[in-house]
């Protein structure tokens, strides 16, 4: 930041970087600053293994959800498709903290943030579990989070429905 910035404007949040944040039901805490700085994984080794194992024709697309959140897929899906995300991973503590401190509506949180999962693969159903198993072999949690169906309301548009612990958003 600019050293000429008045001190009272440097940080205006309610949580300090050294404040403990509870991250699980057992009461484990992590400093807020460590949550923000937690490392981002590279998915290259996982994707490499997937392409060595799975026929590429069964992979329709991959979306890295950073920089567009859970709605980023709408930029890449086909007209007439309805993406349904109804089995998302639990919301990590960092995103709960951001929402709580900013009072941002959950719908907006899903538009802006990856909400704890950063890479989506759109694949044939018969290879989905194989891909989940490959990811887990790298100690990266993965699961089938939804499906893609034909849009029923308007076959010219792309649509998305997110159902999570925080509500349903379209």
Coordinates of C-alpha atoms in Angstrom, one line a residue:
X1 CA 0.0 0.0 0.0
X2 CA 1.0 3.6 -0.4
X3 CA 2.8 4.8 2.8
X4 CA 1.0 8.1 2.5
X5 CA -2.3 6.3 3.1
X6 CA -3.8 7.4 6.4
X7 CA -3.3 4.7 9.1
X8 CA -7.1 4.4 9.8
X9 CA -7.7 3.4 6.1
X10 CA -5.0 0.7 5.9
X11 CA -7.3 -1.9 7.4
X12 CA -11.0 -1.5 8.2
X13 CA -12.1 -5.1 8.9
X14 CA -13.4 -6.6 12.1
X15 CA -10.9 -9.5 12.1
X16 CA -7.2 -9.1 12.5
X17 CA -4.8 -11.3 10.7
X18 CA -3.7 -13.0 14.0
X19 CA -7.2 -13.6 15.2
X20 CA -8.1 -17.3 15.7
X21 CA -10.8 -18.6 13.4
X22 CA -12.5 -21.9 14.2
X23 CA -12.1 -24.3 11.2
X24 CA -14.0 -27.4 12.3
X25 CA -16.5 -28.8 14.7
X26 CA -13.8 -29.9 17.2
X27 CA -12.8 -26.3 17.9
X28 CA -9.5 -26.3 16.0
X29 CA -8.5 -22.7 15.2
X30 CA -6.2 -21.2 12.6
X31 CA -5.1 -17.6 12.4
X32 CA -7.1 -15.6 9.9
X33 CA -3.9 -14.6 8.0
X34 CA -3.0 -18.2 7.5
X35 CA -6.4 -19.0 6.1
X36 CA -6.0 -16.2 3.5
X37 CA -2.4 -17.4 2.6
X38 CA -3.2 -21.1 2.5
X39 CA -1.4 -22.5 -0.6
X40 CA -3.2 -22.9 -3.9
X41 CA -2.6 -26.4 -5.4
X42 CA -1.5 -27.0 -8.9
X43 CA -3.7 -29.5 -10.6
X44 CA -1.3 -30.3 -13.4
X45 CA -0.1 -33.7 -12.0
X46 CA -3.7 -34.7 -11.4
X47 CA -4.8 -33.7 -14.9
X48 CA -1.8 -35.4 -16.4
X49 CA -2.8 -38.7 -14.6
X50 CA -6.4 -38.3 -15.7
X51 CA -5.4 -37.9 -19.3
X52 CA -3.1 -40.9 -19.1
X53 CA -5.9 -43.0 -17.7
X54 CA -9.2 -41.8 -19.2
X55 CA -10.1 -41.5 -22.9
X56 CA -9.9 -37.8 -23.7
X57 CA -13.1 -38.1 -25.7
X58 CA -15.0 -38.7 -22.4
X59 CA -13.8 -35.3 -21.1
X60 CA -16.1 -32.5 -22.5
X61 CA -14.5 -29.7 -20.6
X62 CA -12.5 -28.3 -17.6
X63 CA -13.2 -25.1 -15.8
X64 CA -10.9 -23.5 -13.2
X65 CA -13.3 -21.7 -11.0
X66 CA -11.0 -19.0 -9.7
X67 CA -11.8 -15.7 -11.4
X68 CA -15.4 -16.3 -12.0
X69 CA -16.5 -18.5 -9.1
X70 CA -19.1 -21.2 -9.4
X71 CA -20.9 -19.5 -12.3
X72 CA -17.8 -19.4 -14.6
X73 CA -19.1 -22.5 -16.4
X74 CA -21.8 -20.4 -18.0
X75 CA -19.1 -18.9 -20.2
X76 CA -18.2 -22.3 -21.6
X77 CA -21.4 -24.4 -21.6
X78 CA -23.4 -25.0 -24.7
X79 CA -26.6 -23.1 -25.4
X80 CA -29.5 -25.3 -24.3
X81 CA -27.6 -26.8 -21.4
X82 CA -28.6 -26.6 -17.7
X83 CA -25.8 -27.2 -15.3
X84 CA -27.0 -28.5 -11.9
X85 CA -24.5 -28.3 -9.0
X86 CA -26.3 -29.9 -6.1
X87 CA -23.6 -31.9 -4.2
X88 CA -20.9 -29.3 -3.6
X89 CA -18.0 -29.7 -1.1
X90 CA -18.6 -28.1 2.3
X91 CA -17.9 -24.4 2.4
X92 CA -14.4 -23.8 3.8
X93 CA -14.1 -21.6 6.9
X94 CA -12.4 -18.8 4.8
X95 CA -15.4 -18.3 2.7
X96 CA -17.8 -18.4 5.6
X97 CA -15.6 -15.7 7.3
X98 CA -15.6 -13.5 4.2
X99 CA -19.4 -13.8 3.9
X100 CA -20.0 -13.1 7.6
X101 CA -17.6 -10.1 7.7
X102 CA -18.8 -8.6 4.5
X103 CA -22.5 -9.6 4.7
X104 CA -22.3 -10.5 1.1
X105 CA -25.4 -12.5 -0.1
X106 CA -24.6 -16.2 -0.6
X107 CA -25.7 -16.0 -4.2
X108 CA -23.0 -13.3 -4.8
X109 CA -20.4 -15.4 -3.0
X110 CA -21.0 -18.3 -5.5
X111 CA -20.6 -15.8 -8.4
X112 CA -17.3 -14.4 -7.2
X113 CA -15.5 -17.1 -5.2
X114 CA -14.7 -20.7 -6.0
X115 CA -16.2 -21.6 -2.6
X116 CA -13.6 -24.3 -1.9
X117 CA -13.4 -26.1 -5.2
X118 CA -11.3 -24.7 -7.9
X119 CA -11.4 -27.2 -10.8
X120 CA -14.4 -28.8 -12.4
X121 CA -14.2 -31.5 -15.1
X122 CA -17.3 -32.2 -17.3
X123 CA -17.1 -35.8 -18.1
X124 CA -19.1 -38.9 -19.2
X125 CA -20.7 -40.4 -16.1
X126 CA -18.9 -43.8 -16.6
X127 CA -15.5 -42.2 -15.9
X128 CA -16.5 -39.7 -13.2
X129 CA -15.6 -42.0 -10.2
X130 CA -12.3 -43.0 -11.8
X131 CA -11.4 -39.3 -11.9
X132 CA -12.5 -38.8 -8.3
X133 CA -10.2 -41.7 -7.3
X134 CA -7.3 -40.3 -9.2
X135 CA -7.7 -36.9 -7.4
X136 CA -7.9 -38.6 -4.0
X137 CA -4.7 -40.6 -4.8
X138 CA -3.0 -37.2 -4.8
X139 CA -4.6 -36.3 -1.4
X140 CA -6.9 -33.8 -3.1
X141 CA -10.5 -34.2 -2.1
X142 CA -12.9 -34.6 -5.0
X143 CA -16.5 -35.7 -5.6
X144 CA -19.2 -35.6 -8.2
X145 CA -20.9 -32.3 -7.6
X146 CA -23.7 -32.4 -10.1
X147 CA -24.7 -33.0 -13.7
X148 CA -25.6 -31.3 -17.0
X149 CA -29.1 -31.7 -18.5
X150 CA -30.9 -30.2 -21.5
X151 CA -32.5 -26.9 -20.6
X152 CA -36.2 -27.1 -20.6
X153 CA -37.3 -23.5 -20.4
X154 CA -35.3 -21.9 -23.2
X155 CA -33.1 -24.2 -25.4
X156 CA -31.2 -21.1 -26.7
X157 CA -29.8 -20.1 -23.3
X158 CA -27.3 -21.6 -20.8
X159 CA -28.5 -22.0 -17.2
X160 CA -27.1 -23.0 -13.8
X161 CA -28.7 -24.0 -10.6
X162 CA -26.6 -24.2 -7.4
X163 CA -28.0 -26.0 -4.4
X164 CA -25.9 -25.7 -1.3
X165 CA -26.0 -25.6 2.5
X166 CA -26.7 -21.9 2.0
X167 CA -29.7 -22.1 -0.4
X168 CA -30.6 -22.6 -4.0
X169 CA -29.5 -20.1 -6.6
X170 CA -30.2 -19.8 -10.3

